[in-house]
Amino acid sequence: MDRVNSIPVVVLAGFLGSGKTTVLNHLLGNRGGTRIGVVVNDFGSIEVDAMSVAGQVGDSMVSLGGGCLCCAVDGSELDAYLEKLADPIHRIDVIVIEASGLAEPQEMVRMLVANENPAVRYGGMVQIVDAAEFGATRARHPETDRHLAVADLVVLNKTDRVDAAARAGIEAELAALCAPGIPIVGADHGRIDPELLFDRRPWTETRGQLSFEDLLAQAHDHEHDHDHDREHDHDDHAGHVHTEYESIEFVSEQALSPRRFIDFLDRRPAGLYRIKGYVYFGVPGHEERYEVHAVGRFLRFAPQPWGRGEPRLTQLVLIGSGTDGPALLRELEACREAEPRHARPESMWGVLRYVHRPAGPVPDPDPEAADLDPDADSDPEYD
């Protein structure tokens, strides 16, 4: 397997009580048809009702049903279990690591970025923060500031437990502690849209086979039988999903300028949580399509061949909150390039910085461009 088809590995980090487990269970309960591999420090992170019916598959691994697998590991076992989860037999789409007790987040990032298994690739680090206990957490854990500094996306959980003024103050503190432009997503009870972290695939399997999502759907229905006054938005399958995010699409038959597109990505607002899709640059020597994946400030490109007869298009989906959709579309339209075949190969350097590569020199030594790239040797966040 090559890096083009590798499985993204998303890290959920945060201190005890911040809500990592709640976020993880929510992702599992609202995954659609996505097959998730989960790495936890203890199976207790997964809801007991689901675990009571999960089928054992051996070697500290269990099946959650519906294609999801979970393994309980310590830090020394992480590489081995990533390899197990990435086995094509499981057809896993994304791996989520709950980082509790496994390693310091920055060390986790180092391990994943340096991982030489071509079947997996680092997909971003999400820091979960307890809004109600933020000050106390920083006092008990001074390393909080260091953890926030390496986050690609921050989820401010339990926002229902603080008033608007307190929340605004915490968000201001977080903005000062995080790298510039890091998005901060508000949530209560760990409810974030899984689309912020990974694609939800259509259902292709018969439900009702005691999968994790089936059990959460049953629990949700039972809960509402006893409380009809609670009003939440639902997704098509299970659990609660707030609809506070907006999604815009951009399609262009014209190639994009790599330099202008990288400038757009560098300037993207903090409310733009995720970008996904394919970009056509058409620069000589780089005519393939480039898959783009951004979670928060984490960014990665992956060159891929075009399918036979496939039209050369740029197709992007941008997901965010509080962003100016028409303005973003105008900025993307300004990235169009009428004569890409006349572009010089070095115009691709900004893009190529974010293509996974073996350890070695960075093609563009611009230190400012390294701010968002955990592979960059000169990135101070990982020194």
GROMACS .gro file of C-alpha atoms in nm:
model
  383
    1MET     CA    1   0.000   0.000   0.000
    2ASP     CA    2   0.130   0.350  -0.079
    3ARG     CA    3   0.071   0.681   0.094
    4VAL     CA    4  -0.194   0.777  -0.161
    5ASN     CA    5  -0.428   0.511  -0.019
    6SER     CA    6  -0.305   0.522   0.339
    7ILE     CA    7  -0.533   0.551   0.641
    8PRO     CA    8  -0.541   0.883   0.828
    9VAL     CA    9  -0.470   0.861   1.201
   10VAL     CA   10  -0.641   1.130   1.410
   11VAL     CA   11  -0.529   1.188   1.770
   12LEU     CA   12  -0.776   1.292   2.043
   13ALA     CA   13  -0.587   1.447   2.334
   14GLY     CA   14  -0.695   1.618   2.655
   15PHE     CA   15  -0.674   1.579   3.032
   16LEU     CA   16  -0.890   1.352   3.246
   17GLY     CA   17  -1.247   1.479   3.253
   18SER     CA   18  -1.218   1.697   2.944
   19GLY     CA   19  -1.456   1.474   2.750
   20LYS     CA   20  -1.229   1.274   2.518
   21THR     CA   21  -1.424   0.956   2.579
   22THR     CA   22  -1.754   1.135   2.518
   23VAL     CA   23  -1.623   1.278   2.192
   24LEU     CA   24  -1.491   0.936   2.088
   25ASN     CA   25  -1.822   0.765   2.161
   26HIS     CA   26  -2.008   1.038   1.976
   27LEU     CA   27  -1.786   0.989   1.670
   28LEU     CA   28  -1.850   0.616   1.680
   29GLY     CA   29  -2.222   0.672   1.720
   30ASN     CA   30  -2.246   0.909   1.424
   31ARG     CA   31  -1.999   0.761   1.180
   32GLY     CA   32  -2.244   0.666   0.903
   33GLY     CA   33  -2.085   0.382   0.709
   34THR     CA   34  -1.726   0.476   0.792
   35ARG     CA   35  -1.518   0.190   0.930
   36ILE     CA   36  -1.322   0.322   1.227
   37GLY     CA   37  -1.022   0.174   1.399
   38VAL     CA   38  -0.996   0.294   1.760
   39VAL     CA   39  -0.686   0.289   1.979
   40VAL     CA   40  -0.749   0.340   2.350
   41ASN     CA   41  -0.550   0.292   2.667
   42ASP     CA   42  -0.831   0.092   2.825
   43PHE     CA   43  -1.141  -0.070   2.683
   44GLY     CA   44  -1.332   0.110   2.957
   45SER     CA   45  -1.328   0.414   2.727
   46ILE     CA   46  -1.586   0.244   2.510
   47GLU     CA   47  -1.938   0.237   2.648
   48VAL     CA   48  -2.001  -0.075   2.857
   49ASP     CA   49  -2.328  -0.170   2.686
   50ALA     CA   50  -2.153  -0.188   2.352
   51MET     CA   51  -1.859  -0.381   2.489
   52SER     CA   52  -2.088  -0.640   2.645
   53VAL     CA   53  -2.192  -0.758   2.298
   54ALA     CA   54  -1.870  -0.685   2.109
   55GLY     CA   55  -1.714  -0.991   1.951
   56GLN     CA   56  -1.358  -1.066   2.055
   57VAL     CA   57  -1.109  -1.096   1.770
   58GLY     CA   58  -0.804  -1.168   1.987
   59ASP     CA   59  -0.478  -0.998   2.083
   60SER     CA   60  -0.642  -0.722   2.286
   61MET     CA   61  -0.865  -0.634   1.992
   62VAL     CA   62  -1.244  -0.632   1.984
   63SER     CA   63  -1.504  -0.580   1.716
   64LEU     CA   64  -1.756  -0.303   1.775
   65GLY     CA   65  -1.970  -0.425   1.487
   66GLY     CA   66  -2.041  -0.247   1.161
   67GLY     CA   67  -1.675  -0.276   1.061
   68CYS     CA   68  -1.529  -0.089   1.360
   69LEU     CA   69  -1.243  -0.237   1.560
   70CYS     CA   70  -1.096  -0.130   1.892
   71CYS     CA   71  -0.764  -0.217   2.054
   72ALA     CA   72  -0.626  -0.138   2.400
   73VAL     CA   73  -0.254  -0.064   2.397
   74ASP     CA   74   0.027   0.106   2.575
   75GLY     CA   75   0.277   0.333   2.403
   76SER     CA   76   0.522   0.055   2.317
   77GLU     CA   77   0.249  -0.137   2.134
   78LEU     CA   78   0.118   0.150   1.924
   79ASP     CA   79   0.306   0.075   1.602
   80ALA     CA   80   0.209  -0.291   1.616
   81TYR     CA   81  -0.160  -0.215   1.656
   82LEU     CA   82  -0.159   0.051   1.387
   83GLU     CA   83  -0.021  -0.217   1.159
   84LYS     CA   84  -0.294  -0.460   1.268
   85LEU     CA   85  -0.572  -0.206   1.217
   86ALA     CA   86  -0.432  -0.108   0.876
   87ASP     CA   87  -0.446  -0.467   0.750
   88PRO     CA   88  -0.656  -0.449   0.429
   89ILE     CA   89  -0.872  -0.735   0.557
   90HIS     CA   90  -1.039  -0.490   0.799
   91ARG     CA   91  -1.106  -0.221   0.533
   92ILE     CA   92  -1.064   0.053   0.796
   93ASP     CA   93  -1.123   0.409   0.667
   94VAL     CA   94  -0.985   0.611   0.959
   95ILE     CA   95  -0.804   0.541   1.287
   96VAL     CA   96  -0.880   0.747   1.598
   97ILE     CA   97  -0.639   0.738   1.893
   98GLU     CA   98  -0.756   0.843   2.239
   99ALA     CA   99  -0.423   0.961   2.372
  100SER     CA  100  -0.484   0.918   2.747
  101GLY     CA  101  -0.181   0.761   2.908
  102LEU     CA  102  -0.023   0.661   2.578
  103ALA     CA  103   0.218   0.950   2.534
  104GLU     CA  104   0.259   1.324   2.549
  105PRO     CA  105   0.070   1.466   2.250
  106GLN     CA  106   0.382   1.607   2.086
  107GLU     CA  107   0.554   1.270   2.123
  108MET     CA  108   0.247   1.102   1.974
  109VAL     CA  109   0.269   1.339   1.677
  110ARG     CA  110   0.639   1.265   1.638
  111MET     CA  111   0.574   0.890   1.640
  112LEU     CA  112   0.301   0.918   1.378
  113VAL     CA  113   0.490   1.155   1.150
  114ALA     CA  114   0.801   0.936   1.172
  115ASN     CA  115   0.605   0.611   1.126
  116GLU     CA  116   0.745   0.428   0.824
  117ASN     CA  117   0.438   0.212   0.769
  118PRO     CA  118   0.303   0.332   0.431
  119ALA     CA  119  -0.045   0.205   0.522
  120VAL     CA  120  -0.103   0.486   0.774
  121ARG     CA  121  -0.045   0.861   0.783
  122TYR     CA  122  -0.084   1.129   1.046
  123GLY     CA  123  -0.421   1.304   1.014
  124GLY     CA  124  -0.408   1.579   1.277
  125MET     CA  125  -0.424   1.627   1.654
  126VAL     CA  126  -0.744   1.744   1.826
  127GLN     CA  127  -0.714   1.882   2.181
  128ILE     CA  128  -1.027   1.852   2.398
  129VAL     CA  129  -1.066   2.127   2.660
  130ASP     CA  130  -1.317   2.137   2.948
  131ALA     CA  131  -1.469   2.486   2.942
  132ALA     CA  132  -1.598   2.460   3.300
  133GLU     CA  133  -1.260   2.352   3.442
  134PHE     CA  134  -1.015   2.526   3.211
  135GLY     CA  135  -0.853   2.747   3.475
  136ALA     CA  136  -0.829   2.464   3.729
  137THR     CA  137  -0.688   2.230   3.464
  138ARG     CA  138  -0.412   2.475   3.373
  139ALA     CA  139  -0.326   2.514   3.742
  140ARG     CA  140  -0.306   2.135   3.797
  141HIS     CA  141  -0.138   2.065   3.462
  142PRO     CA  142   0.105   2.339   3.354
  143GLU     CA  143   0.183   2.126   3.050
  144THR     CA  144  -0.161   2.224   2.917
  145ASP     CA  145  -0.005   2.521   2.741
  146ARG     CA  146   0.248   2.300   2.569
  147HIS     CA  147  -0.022   2.060   2.453
  148LEU     CA  148  -0.233   2.341   2.311
  149ALA     CA  149   0.068   2.472   2.120
  150VAL     CA  150   0.083   2.157   1.905
  151ALA     CA  151  -0.292   2.115   1.846
  152ASP     CA  152  -0.433   2.136   1.495
  153LEU     CA  153  -0.790   2.180   1.619
  154VAL     CA  154  -0.926   2.261   1.967
  155VAL     CA  155  -1.267   2.141   2.085
  156LEU     CA  156  -1.396   2.355   2.371
  157ASN     CA  157  -1.624   2.102   2.534
  158LYS     CA  158  -1.894   2.152   2.801
  159THR     CA  159  -1.981   2.500   2.673
  160ASP     CA  160  -2.327   2.447   2.818
  161ARG     CA  161  -2.172   2.482   3.165
  162VAL     CA  162  -2.035   2.836   3.120
  163ASP     CA  163  -2.204   3.163   3.031
  164ALA     CA  164  -2.130   3.362   2.716
  165ALA     CA  165  -1.885   3.600   2.884
  166ALA     CA  166  -1.683   3.317   3.042
  167ARG     CA  167  -1.675   3.129   2.713
  168ALA     CA  168  -1.549   3.434   2.526
  169GLY     CA  169  -1.274   3.478   2.785
  170ILE     CA  170  -1.164   3.115   2.756
  171GLU     CA  171  -1.164   3.134   2.377
  172ALA     CA  172  -0.942   3.443   2.396
  173GLU     CA  173  -0.700   3.259   2.625
  174LEU     CA  174  -0.696   2.958   2.395
  175ALA     CA  175  -0.629   3.178   2.092
  176ALA     CA  176  -0.326   3.321   2.274
  177LEU     CA  177  -0.195   2.978   2.376
  178CYS     CA  178  -0.244   2.804   2.042
  179ALA     CA  179  -0.052   2.862   1.721
  180PRO     CA  180  -0.193   3.145   1.510
  181GLY     CA  181  -0.514   3.058   1.332
  182ILE     CA  182  -0.588   2.734   1.518
  183PRO     CA  183  -0.967   2.678   1.501
  184ILE     CA  184  -1.162   2.650   1.827
  185VAL     CA  185  -1.485   2.449   1.798
  186GLY     CA  186  -1.747   2.479   2.070
  187ALA     CA  187  -1.933   2.166   2.183
  188ASP     CA  188  -2.150   2.035   2.462
  189HIS     CA  189  -2.159   1.669   2.565
  190GLY     CA  190  -1.882   1.603   2.310
  191ARG     CA  191  -2.113   1.655   2.014
  192ILE     CA  192  -1.904   1.757   1.715
  193ASP     CA  193  -1.977   1.673   1.356
  194PRO     CA  194  -1.758   1.375   1.251
  195GLU     CA  195  -1.722   1.544   0.912
  196LEU     CA  196  -1.484   1.786   1.081
  197LEU     CA  197  -1.236   1.499   1.124
  198PHE     CA  198  -1.322   1.236   0.863
  199ASP     CA  199  -1.564   1.151   0.583
  200ARG     CA  200  -1.881   0.969   0.671
  201ARG     CA  201  -1.947   0.705   0.409
  202PRO     CA  202  -2.292   0.588   0.300
  203TRP     CA  203  -2.435   0.283   0.473
  204THR     CA  204  -2.358  -0.032   0.273
  205GLU     CA  205  -2.428  -0.292   0.541
  206THR     CA  206  -2.752  -0.413   0.693
  207ARG     CA  207  -2.808  -0.250   1.028
  208GLY     CA  208  -2.958  -0.419   1.329
  209GLN     CA  209  -2.662  -0.650   1.394
  210LEU     CA  210  -2.575  -0.500   1.731
  211SER     CA  211  -2.312  -0.266   1.601
  212PHE     CA  212  -2.192   0.012   1.828
  213GLU     CA  213  -2.403   0.261   1.635
  214ASP     CA  214  -2.715   0.043   1.663
  215LEU     CA  215  -2.674   0.029   2.041
  216LEU     CA  216  -2.631   0.404   2.073
  217ALA     CA  217  -2.936   0.458   1.852
  218GLN     CA  218  -3.139   0.227   2.077
  219ALA     CA  219  -3.014   0.406   2.388
  220HIS     CA  220  -3.099   0.741   2.231
  221ASP     CA  221  -3.452   0.630   2.144
  222HIS     CA  222  -3.500   0.495   2.498
  223GLU     CA  223  -3.376   0.820   2.648
  224HIS     CA  224  -3.623   1.023   2.444
  225ASP     CA  225  -3.908   0.798   2.550
  226HIS     CA  226  -3.847   0.937   2.900
  227ASP     CA  227  -3.776   1.297   2.808
  228HIS     CA  228  -3.973   1.453   2.524
  229ASP     CA  229  -3.881   1.807   2.617
  230ARG     CA  230  -3.519   1.783   2.500
  231GLU     CA  231  -3.482   1.915   2.149
  232HIS     CA  232  -3.169   1.832   1.949
  233ASP     CA  233  -3.097   1.797   1.583
  234HIS     CA  234  -3.050   1.436   1.464
  235ASP     CA  235  -2.838   1.295   1.189
  236ASP     CA  236  -2.980   1.018   0.970
  237HIS     CA  237  -2.868   0.732   1.193
  238ALA     CA  238  -2.800   0.795   1.560
  239GLY     CA  239  -2.705   1.040   1.831
  240HIS     CA  240  -2.722   1.420   1.837
  241VAL     CA  241  -2.549   1.647   1.591
  242HIS     CA  242  -2.562   2.024   1.614
  243THR     CA  243  -2.614   2.190   1.278
  244GLU     CA  244  -2.404   2.496   1.359
  245TYR     CA  245  -2.154   2.416   1.084
  246GLU     CA  246  -2.191   2.526   0.726
  247SER     CA  247  -2.051   2.359   0.419
  248ILE     CA  248  -1.966   2.521   0.086
  249GLU     CA  249  -1.851   2.359  -0.237
  250PHE     CA  250  -1.616   2.489  -0.503
  251VAL     CA  251  -1.573   2.335  -0.848
  252SER     CA  252  -1.347   2.466  -1.123
  253GLU     CA  253  -1.277   2.329  -1.468
  254GLN     CA  254  -0.986   2.568  -1.483
  255ALA     CA  255  -0.660   2.481  -1.311
  256LEU     CA  256  -0.564   2.660  -0.990
  257SER     CA  257  -0.243   2.852  -0.935
  258PRO     CA  258  -0.045   2.658  -0.672
  259ARG     CA  259   0.101   2.976  -0.526
  260ARG     CA  260  -0.232   3.156  -0.498
  261PHE     CA  261  -0.398   2.845  -0.355
  262ILE     CA  262  -0.130   2.807  -0.086
  263ASP     CA  263  -0.173   3.178  -0.006
  264PHE     CA  264  -0.545   3.113   0.035
  265LEU     CA  265  -0.474   2.821   0.272
  266ASP     CA  266  -0.227   3.029   0.472
  267ARG     CA  267  -0.491   3.300   0.518
  268ARG     CA  268  -0.785   3.072   0.591
  269PRO     CA  269  -0.990   3.194   0.887
  270ALA     CA  270  -0.996   3.012   1.222
  271GLY     CA  271  -1.364   2.930   1.168
  272LEU     CA  272  -1.279   2.715   0.867
  273TYR     CA  273  -1.241   2.377   1.036
  274ARG     CA  274  -1.194   2.138   0.747
  275ILE     CA  275  -1.108   2.136   0.376
  276LYS     CA  276  -1.124   1.822   0.164
  277GLY     CA  277  -1.128   1.735  -0.203
  278TYR     CA  278  -0.905   1.739  -0.509
  279VAL     CA  279  -0.709   2.015  -0.680
  280TYR     CA  280  -0.589   2.033  -1.040
  281PHE     CA  281  -0.284   2.253  -1.087
  282GLY     CA  282  -0.178   2.144  -1.438
  283VAL     CA  283   0.182   2.259  -1.387
  284PRO     CA  284   0.422   2.075  -1.622
  285GLY     CA  285   0.550   1.767  -1.439
  286HIS     CA  286   0.266   1.789  -1.187
  287GLU     CA  287  -0.045   1.725  -1.398
  288GLU     CA  288  -0.187   1.463  -1.158
  289ARG     CA  289  -0.469   1.553  -0.920
  290TYR     CA  290  -0.377   1.649  -0.564
  291GLU     CA  291  -0.599   1.529  -0.281
  292VAL     CA  292  -0.611   1.795  -0.010
  293HIS     CA  293  -0.695   1.720   0.353
  294ALA     CA  294  -0.700   1.988   0.621
  295VAL     CA  295  -0.818   1.947   0.981
  296GLY     CA  296  -0.778   2.278   1.159
  297ARG     CA  297  -0.431   2.400   1.069
  298PHE     CA  298  -0.308   2.053   0.977
  299LEU     CA  299  -0.261   2.028   0.601
  300ARG     CA  300  -0.160   1.749   0.368
  301PHE     CA  301  -0.159   1.697  -0.009
  302ALA     CA  302  -0.140   1.358  -0.180
  303PRO     CA  303  -0.081   1.333  -0.557
  304GLN     CA  304  -0.300   1.076  -0.731
  305PRO     CA  305  -0.343   0.961  -1.092
  306TRP     CA  306  -0.654   1.060  -1.281
  307GLY     CA  307  -0.901   0.789  -1.366
  308ARG     CA  308  -0.945   0.689  -1.728
  309GLY     CA  309  -1.152   0.958  -1.896
  310GLU     CA  310  -1.189   1.151  -1.570
  311PRO     CA  311  -1.233   1.527  -1.630
  312ARG     CA  312  -0.958   1.752  -1.493
  313LEU     CA  313  -1.143   1.938  -1.220
  314THR     CA  314  -1.084   2.100  -0.886
  315GLN     CA  315  -1.354   1.987  -0.640
  316LEU     CA  316  -1.342   2.115  -0.283
  317VAL     CA  317  -1.566   2.106   0.023
  318LEU     CA  318  -1.506   2.359   0.301
  319ILE     CA  319  -1.668   2.309   0.643
  320GLY     CA  320  -1.673   2.580   0.905
  321SER     CA  321  -1.870   2.807   1.133
  322GLY     CA  322  -1.909   3.183   1.122
  323THR     CA  323  -1.723   3.209   0.793
  324ASP     CA  324  -1.819   3.426   0.495
  325GLY     CA  325  -1.901   3.162   0.234
  326PRO     CA  326  -1.933   3.398  -0.065
  327ALA     CA  327  -1.602   3.566   0.026
  328LEU     CA  328  -1.426   3.227   0.046
  329LEU     CA  329  -1.564   3.133  -0.295
  330ARG     CA  330  -1.442   3.463  -0.441
  331GLU     CA  331  -1.095   3.396  -0.301
  332LEU     CA  332  -1.093   3.050  -0.456
  333GLU     CA  333  -1.212   3.187  -0.788
  334ALA     CA  334  -0.917   3.427  -0.777
  335CYS     CA  335  -0.687   3.122  -0.757
  336ARG     CA  336  -0.781   3.011  -1.110
  337GLU     CA  337  -0.496   2.995  -1.360
  338ALA     CA  338  -0.572   3.031  -1.732
  339GLU     CA  339  -0.229   2.913  -1.857
  340PRO     CA  340  -0.097   2.649  -1.612
  341ARG     CA  341   0.128   2.494  -1.878
  342HIS     CA  342   0.338   2.812  -1.871
  343ALA     CA  343   0.394   2.790  -1.494
  344ARG     CA  344   0.746   2.711  -1.372
  345PRO     CA  345   0.795   2.385  -1.176
  346GLU     CA  346   0.914   2.575  -0.867
  347SER     CA  347   0.566   2.725  -0.835
  348MET     CA  348   0.469   2.386  -0.686
  349TRP     CA  349   0.716   2.404  -0.399
  350GLY     CA  350   0.458   2.542  -0.155
  351VAL     CA  351   0.228   2.246  -0.230
  352LEU     CA  352   0.506   1.988  -0.222
  353ARG     CA  353   0.597   2.092   0.132
  354TYR     CA  354   0.276   1.922   0.241
  355VAL     CA  355   0.321   1.600   0.046
  356HIS     CA  356   0.446   1.314   0.263
  357ARG     CA  357   0.806   1.236   0.185
  358PRO     CA  358   1.087   1.025   0.331
  359ALA     CA  359   1.311   1.200   0.584
  360GLY     CA  360   1.539   1.443   0.406
  361PRO     CA  361   1.590   1.806   0.313
  362VAL     CA  362   1.288   2.031   0.270
  363PRO     CA  363   1.269   2.165  -0.089
  364ASP     CA  364   1.169   2.518   0.017
  365PRO     CA  365   1.361   2.647   0.320
  366ASP     CA  366   1.116   2.931   0.387
  367PRO     CA  367   1.070   2.912   0.769
  368GLU     CA  368   0.728   3.080   0.756
  369ALA     CA  369   0.593   2.799   0.539
  370ALA     CA  370   0.702   2.546   0.803
  371ASP     CA  371   0.460   2.674   1.065
  372LEU     CA  372   0.181   2.438   0.956
  373ASP     CA  373   0.393   2.140   0.859
  374PRO     CA  374   0.487   1.890   1.133
  375ASP     CA  375   0.725   1.717   0.890
  376ALA     CA  376   0.939   2.028   0.853
  377ASP     CA  377   1.275   1.983   1.021
  378SER     CA  378   1.287   2.350   1.124
  379ASP     CA  379   0.941   2.359   1.284
  380PRO     CA  380   0.993   2.489   1.641
  381GLU     CA  381   0.676   2.320   1.766
  382TYR     CA  382   0.840   1.981   1.730
  383ASP     CA  383   1.195   2.061   1.839
   0.00000   0.00000   0.00000
